[in-house]
Amino acid sequence: PRPVDPGARFAPLAAAMERTVASTGVRGAALVVVTRDSVLFTQGVGDLTPSTPVPIASATKWLAGLVIAGLAAEGTLPL
C-alpha cells in the first residue's frame, strides 16, 4: 500500500479546528496527534502553535470532564 501523507489524513480535523477558531473568536488552538513513539501531525491556528506553553491546570479540565462523563455513561462511575 502507498503511504498516506499525514497532512492529508488529518486535513478534515485541521479544517474543523480552523473553522471553530474563526467562528468563536477564541485566541487560537493547537493540535498534536501522537502515537506511542512518533508525532503524526501538528497544527497551530491563530495565536497558538503546538509548542505554545499552556498552563496545565487549564489544559486538563476538559479531559477530566470527558473521562468522568464517559465513565458515568458506561455505568462504571455512578453519579
PDB file of N, CA and C in Angstrom, residues 21-79:
ATOM      1  N   VAL A  21     -12.133  28.035  15.463  1.00  0.00           N
ATOM      2  CA  VAL A  21     -11.415  29.199  15.982  1.00  0.00           C
ATOM      3  C   VAL A  21     -11.952  30.476  15.337  1.00  0.00           C
ATOM      4  N   ALA A  22     -12.159  30.449  14.035  1.00  0.00           N
ATOM      5  CA  ALA A  22     -12.649  31.638  13.324  1.00  0.00           C
ATOM      6  C   ALA A  22     -14.059  32.032  13.770  1.00  0.00           C
ATOM      7  N   SER A  23     -14.907  31.060  14.026  1.00  0.00           N
ATOM      8  CA  SER A  23     -16.306  31.362  14.339  1.00  0.00           C
ATOM      9  C   SER A  23     -16.551  31.673  15.813  1.00  0.00           C
ATOM     10  N   THR A  24     -15.644  31.293  16.693  1.00  0.00           N
ATOM     11  CA  THR A  24     -15.865  31.504  18.122  1.00  0.00           C
ATOM     12  C   THR A  24     -15.109  32.697  18.685  1.00  0.00           C
ATOM     13  N   GLY A  25     -14.113  33.157  17.967  1.00  0.00           N
ATOM     14  CA  GLY A  25     -13.342  34.290  18.453  1.00  0.00           C
ATOM     15  C   GLY A  25     -12.330  33.943  19.527  1.00  0.00           C
ATOM     16  N   VAL A  26     -12.057  32.660  19.739  1.00  0.00           N
ATOM     17  CA  VAL A  26     -11.023  32.296  20.701  1.00  0.00           C
ATOM     18  C   VAL A  26      -9.662  32.701  20.153  1.00  0.00           C
ATOM     19  N   ARG A  27      -8.698  32.817  21.031  1.00  0.00           N
ATOM     20  CA  ARG A  27      -7.361  33.278  20.670  1.00  0.00           C
ATOM     21  C   ARG A  27      -6.674  32.359  19.661  1.00  0.00           C
ATOM     22  N   GLY A  28      -6.903  31.078  19.793  1.00  0.00           N
ATOM     23  CA  GLY A  28      -6.274  30.126  18.898  1.00  0.00           C
ATOM     24  C   GLY A  28      -6.414  28.723  19.430  1.00  0.00           C
ATOM     25  N   ALA A  29      -5.863  27.778  18.702  1.00  0.00           N
ATOM     26  CA  ALA A  29      -5.902  26.375  19.105  1.00  0.00           C
ATOM     27  C   ALA A  29      -4.679  25.670  18.540  1.00  0.00           C
ATOM     28  N   ALA A  30      -4.282  24.611  19.194  1.00  0.00           N
ATOM     29  CA  ALA A  30      -3.162  23.807  18.723  1.00  0.00           C
ATOM     30  C   ALA A  30      -3.550  22.341  18.803  1.00  0.00           C
ATOM     31  N   LEU A  31      -3.097  21.582  17.839  1.00  0.00           N
ATOM     32  CA  LEU A  31      -3.405  20.159  17.772  1.00  0.00           C
ATOM     33  C   LEU A  31      -2.114  19.386  17.527  1.00  0.00           C
ATOM     34  N   VAL A  32      -1.898  18.359  18.320  1.00  0.00           N
ATOM     35  CA  VAL A  32      -0.771  17.452  18.122  1.00  0.00           C
ATOM     36  C   VAL A  32      -1.321  16.041  18.217  1.00  0.00           C
ATOM     37  N   VAL A  33      -1.146  15.244  17.164  1.00  0.00           N
ATOM     38  CA  VAL A  33      -1.597  13.854  17.152  1.00  0.00           C
ATOM     39  C   VAL A  33      -0.359  12.971  17.250  1.00  0.00           C
ATOM     40  N   VAL A  34      -0.334  12.108  18.271  1.00  0.00           N
ATOM     41  CA  VAL A  34       0.844  11.274  18.511  1.00  0.00           C
ATOM     42  C   VAL A  34       0.448   9.814  18.670  1.00  0.00           C
ATOM     43  N   THR A  35       1.411   8.952  18.451  1.00  0.00           N
ATOM     44  CA  THR A  35       1.302   7.546  18.820  1.00  0.00           C
ATOM     45  C   THR A  35       2.275   7.341  19.959  1.00  0.00           C
ATOM     46  N   ARG A  36       2.443   6.139  20.360  1.00  0.00           N
ATOM     47  CA  ARG A  36       3.361   5.843  21.457  1.00  0.00           C
ATOM     48  C   ARG A  36       4.778   6.329  21.172  1.00  0.00           C
ATOM     49  N   ASP A  37       5.195   6.272  19.905  1.00  0.00           N
ATOM     50  CA  ASP A  37       6.597   6.585  19.610  1.00  0.00           C
ATOM     51  C   ASP A  37       6.829   7.615  18.504  1.00  0.00           C
ATOM     52  N   SER A  38       5.775   8.285  18.032  1.00  0.00           N
ATOM     53  CA  SER A  38       6.010   9.279  16.984  1.00  0.00           C
ATOM     54  C   SER A  38       4.917  10.348  16.955  1.00  0.00           C
ATOM     55  N   VAL A  39       5.287  11.484  16.393  1.00  0.00           N
ATOM     56  CA  VAL A  39       4.335  12.570  16.174  1.00  0.00           C
ATOM     57  C   VAL A  39       3.799  12.417  14.762  1.00  0.00           C
ATOM     58  N   LEU A  40       2.476  12.302  14.634  1.00  0.00           N
ATOM     59  CA  LEU A  40       1.864  12.107  13.326  1.00  0.00           C
ATOM     60  C   LEU A  40       1.488  13.415  12.648  1.00  0.00           C
ATOM     61  N   PHE A  41       1.076  14.416  13.445  1.00  0.00           N
ATOM     62  CA  PHE A  41       0.570  15.648  12.857  1.00  0.00           C
ATOM     63  C   PHE A  41       0.618  16.769  13.880  1.00  0.00           C
ATOM     64  N   THR A  42       0.960  17.976  13.442  1.00  0.00           N
ATOM     65  CA  THR A  42       0.874  19.159  14.298  1.00  0.00           C
ATOM     66  C   THR A  42       0.229  20.280  13.502  1.00  0.00           C
ATOM     67  N   GLN A  43      -0.550  21.104  14.187  1.00  0.00           N
ATOM     68  CA  GLN A  43      -1.220  22.235  13.527  1.00  0.00           C
ATOM     69  C   GLN A  43      -1.464  23.317  14.562  1.00  0.00           C
ATOM     70  N   GLY A  44      -1.181  24.541  14.216  1.00  0.00           N
ATOM     71  CA  GLY A  44      -1.499  25.681  15.065  1.00  0.00           C
ATOM     72  C   GLY A  44      -2.411  26.624  14.319  1.00  0.00           C
ATOM     73  N   VAL A  45      -3.352  27.238  15.034  1.00  0.00           N
ATOM     74  CA  VAL A  45      -4.285  28.179  14.431  1.00  0.00           C
ATOM     75  C   VAL A  45      -4.326  29.420  15.307  1.00  0.00           C
ATOM     76  N   GLY A  46      -4.336  30.584  14.685  1.00  0.00           N
ATOM     77  CA  GLY A  46      -4.387  31.820  15.459  1.00  0.00           C
ATOM     78  C   GLY A  46      -3.081  32.058  16.189  1.00  0.00           C
ATOM     79  N   ASP A  47      -3.190  32.486  17.448  1.00  0.00           N
ATOM     80  CA  ASP A  47      -2.014  32.835  18.234  1.00  0.00           C
ATOM     81  C   ASP A  47      -1.300  31.634  18.854  1.00  0.00           C
ATOM     82  N   LEU A  48      -1.819  30.447  18.689  1.00  0.00           N
ATOM     83  CA  LEU A  48      -1.213  29.270  19.327  1.00  0.00           C
ATOM     84  C   LEU A  48      -0.523  28.386  18.298  1.00  0.00           C
ATOM     85  N   THR A  49       0.535  27.744  18.746  1.00  0.00           N
ATOM     86  CA  THR A  49       1.224  26.742  17.951  1.00  0.00           C
ATOM     87  C   THR A  49       1.312  25.476  18.806  1.00  0.00           C
ATOM     88  N   PRO A  50       1.669  24.349  18.220  1.00  0.00           N
ATOM     89  CA  PRO A  50       1.829  23.142  19.034  1.00  0.00           C
ATOM     90  C   PRO A  50       2.888  23.267  20.125  1.00  0.00           C
ATOM     91  N   SER A  51       3.767  24.265  20.037  1.00  0.00           N
ATOM     92  CA  SER A  51       4.793  24.430  21.076  1.00  0.00           C
ATOM     93  C   SER A  51       4.503  25.598  22.027  1.00  0.00           C
ATOM     94  N   THR A  52       3.343  26.243  21.901  1.00  0.00           N
ATOM     95  CA  THR A  52       2.982  27.334  22.802  1.00  0.00           C
ATOM     96  C   THR A  52       2.730  26.777  24.196  1.00  0.00           C
ATOM     97  N   PRO A  53       3.413  27.302  25.216  1.00  0.00           N
ATOM     98  CA  PRO A  53       3.155  26.820  26.582  1.00  0.00           C
ATOM     99  C   PRO A  53       1.723  27.174  27.017  1.00  0.00           C
ATOM    100  N   VAL A  54       1.045  26.212  27.609  1.00  0.00           N
ATOM    101  CA  VAL A  54      -0.307  26.398  28.135  1.00  0.00           C
ATOM    102  C   VAL A  54      -0.290  25.899  29.573  1.00  0.00           C
ATOM    103  N   PRO A  55      -0.803  26.703  30.516  1.00  0.00           N
ATOM    104  CA  PRO A  55      -0.837  26.222  31.910  1.00  0.00           C
ATOM    105  C   PRO A  55      -1.590  24.890  31.994  1.00  0.00           C
ATOM    106  N   ILE A  56      -0.965  23.905  32.569  1.00  0.00           N
ATOM    107  CA  ILE A  56      -1.522  22.553  32.584  1.00  0.00           C
ATOM    108  C   ILE A  56      -2.868  22.484  33.295  1.00  0.00           C
ATOM    109  N   ALA A  57      -3.067  23.307  34.309  1.00  0.00           N
ATOM    110  CA  ALA A  57      -4.345  23.280  35.027  1.00  0.00           C
ATOM    111  C   ALA A  57      -5.495  23.606  34.088  1.00  0.00           C
ATOM    112  N   SER A  58      -5.307  24.551  33.201  1.00  0.00           N
ATOM    113  CA  SER A  58      -6.364  24.916  32.261  1.00  0.00           C
ATOM    114  C   SER A  58      -6.504  23.904  31.138  1.00  0.00           C
ATOM    115  N   ALA A  59      -5.424  23.249  30.794  1.00  0.00           N
ATOM    116  CA  ALA A  59      -5.445  22.341  29.661  1.00  0.00           C
ATOM    117  C   ALA A  59      -6.069  20.985  29.979  1.00  0.00           C
ATOM    118  N   THR A  60      -6.243  20.658  31.249  1.00  0.00           N
ATOM    119  CA  THR A  60      -6.729  19.319  31.578  1.00  0.00           C
ATOM    120  C   THR A  60      -8.172  19.278  32.064  1.00  0.00           C
ATOM    121  N   LYS A  61      -8.793  20.417  32.272  1.00  0.00           N
ATOM    122  CA  LYS A  61     -10.170  20.415  32.779  1.00  0.00           C
ATOM    123  C   LYS A  61     -11.114  19.696  31.831  1.00  0.00           C
ATOM    124  N   TRP A  62     -11.000  19.954  30.549  1.00  0.00           N
ATOM    125  CA  TRP A  62     -11.875  19.302  29.578  1.00  0.00           C
ATOM    126  C   TRP A  62     -11.647  17.792  29.551  1.00  0.00           C
ATOM    127  N   LEU A  63     -10.398  17.382  29.699  1.00  0.00           N
ATOM    128  CA  LEU A  63     -10.088  15.960  29.675  1.00  0.00           C
ATOM    129  C   LEU A  63     -10.686  15.247  30.881  1.00  0.00           C
ATOM    130  N   ALA A  64     -10.561  15.843  32.046  1.00  0.00           N
ATOM    131  CA  ALA A  64     -11.144  15.251  33.251  1.00  0.00           C
ATOM    132  C   ALA A  64     -12.663  15.132  33.101  1.00  0.00           C
ATOM    133  N   GLY A  65     -13.296  16.176  32.591  1.00  0.00           N
ATOM    134  CA  GLY A  65     -14.745  16.138  32.383  1.00  0.00           C
ATOM    135  C   GLY A  65     -15.158  15.064  31.395  1.00  0.00           C
ATOM    136  N   LEU A  66     -14.405  14.921  30.320  1.00  0.00           N
ATOM    137  CA  LEU A  66     -14.702  13.903  29.317  1.00  0.00           C
ATOM    138  C   LEU A  66     -14.572  12.496  29.894  1.00  0.00           C
ATOM    139  N   VAL A  67     -13.521  12.251  30.660  1.00  0.00           N
ATOM    140  CA  VAL A  67     -13.313  10.937  31.268  1.00  0.00           C
ATOM    141  C   VAL A  67     -14.434  10.628  32.261  1.00  0.00           C
ATOM    142  N   ILE A  68     -14.780  11.589  33.101  1.00  0.00           N
ATOM    143  CA  ILE A  68     -15.853  11.374  34.082  1.00  0.00           C
ATOM    144  C   ILE A  68     -17.179  11.110  33.379  1.00  0.00           C
ATOM    145  N   ALA A  69     -17.493  11.889  32.357  1.00  0.00           N
ATOM    146  CA  ALA A  69     -18.747  11.686  31.610  1.00  0.00           C
ATOM    147  C   ALA A  69     -18.773  10.317  30.943  1.00  0.00           C
ATOM    148  N   GLY A  70     -17.647   9.898  30.382  1.00  0.00           N
ATOM    149  CA  GLY A  70     -17.575   8.585  29.751  1.00  0.00           C
ATOM    150  C   GLY A  70     -17.762   7.446  30.739  1.00  0.00           C
ATOM    151  N   LEU A  71     -17.116   7.547  31.890  1.00  0.00           N
ATOM    152  CA  LEU A  71     -17.263   6.517  32.930  1.00  0.00           C
ATOM    153  C   LEU A  71     -18.693   6.480  33.457  1.00  0.00           C
ATOM    154  N   ALA A  72     -19.309   7.648  33.604  1.00  0.00           N
ATOM    155  CA  ALA A  72     -20.709   7.679  34.069  1.00  0.00           C
ATOM    156  C   ALA A  72     -21.632   7.081  33.009  1.00  0.00           C
ATOM    157  N   ALA A  73     -21.385   7.373  31.739  1.00  0.00           N
ATOM    158  CA  ALA A  73     -22.224   6.845  30.653  1.00  0.00           C
ATOM    159  C   ALA A  73     -22.166   5.329  30.559  1.00  0.00           C
ATOM    160  N   GLU A  74     -21.010   4.740  30.837  1.00  0.00           N
ATOM    161  CA  GLU A  74     -20.903   3.286  30.759  1.00  0.00           C
ATOM    162  C   GLU A  74     -21.274   2.596  32.061  1.00  0.00           C
ATOM    163  N   GLY A  75     -21.605   3.385  33.090  1.00  0.00           N
ATOM    164  CA  GLY A  75     -22.035   2.804  34.365  1.00  0.00           C
ATOM    165  C   GLY A  75     -20.920   2.452  35.309  1.00  0.00           C
ATOM    166  N   THR A  76     -19.680   2.752  34.960  1.00  0.00           N
ATOM    167  CA  THR A  76     -18.550   2.451  35.815  1.00  0.00           C
ATOM    168  C   THR A  76     -18.481   3.403  37.005  1.00  0.00           C
ATOM    169  N   LEU A  77     -18.903   4.634  36.800  1.00  0.00           N
ATOM    170  CA  LEU A  77     -18.860   5.651  37.834  1.00  0.00           C
ATOM    171  C   LEU A  77     -20.283   6.167  38.080  1.00  0.00           C
ATOM    172  N   PRO A  78     -20.908   5.729  39.155  1.00  0.00           N
ATOM    173  CA  PRO A  78     -22.266   6.203  39.421  1.00  0.00           C
ATOM    174  C   PRO A  78     -22.230   7.643  39.940  1.00  0.00           C
ATOM    175  N   LEU A  79     -23.039   8.488  39.332  1.00  0.00           N
ATOM    176  CA  LEU A  79     -23.106   9.887  39.764  1.00  0.00           C
ATOM    177  C   LEU A  79     -24.458  10.170  40.367  1.00  0.00           C
TER     178      LEU A  79
END
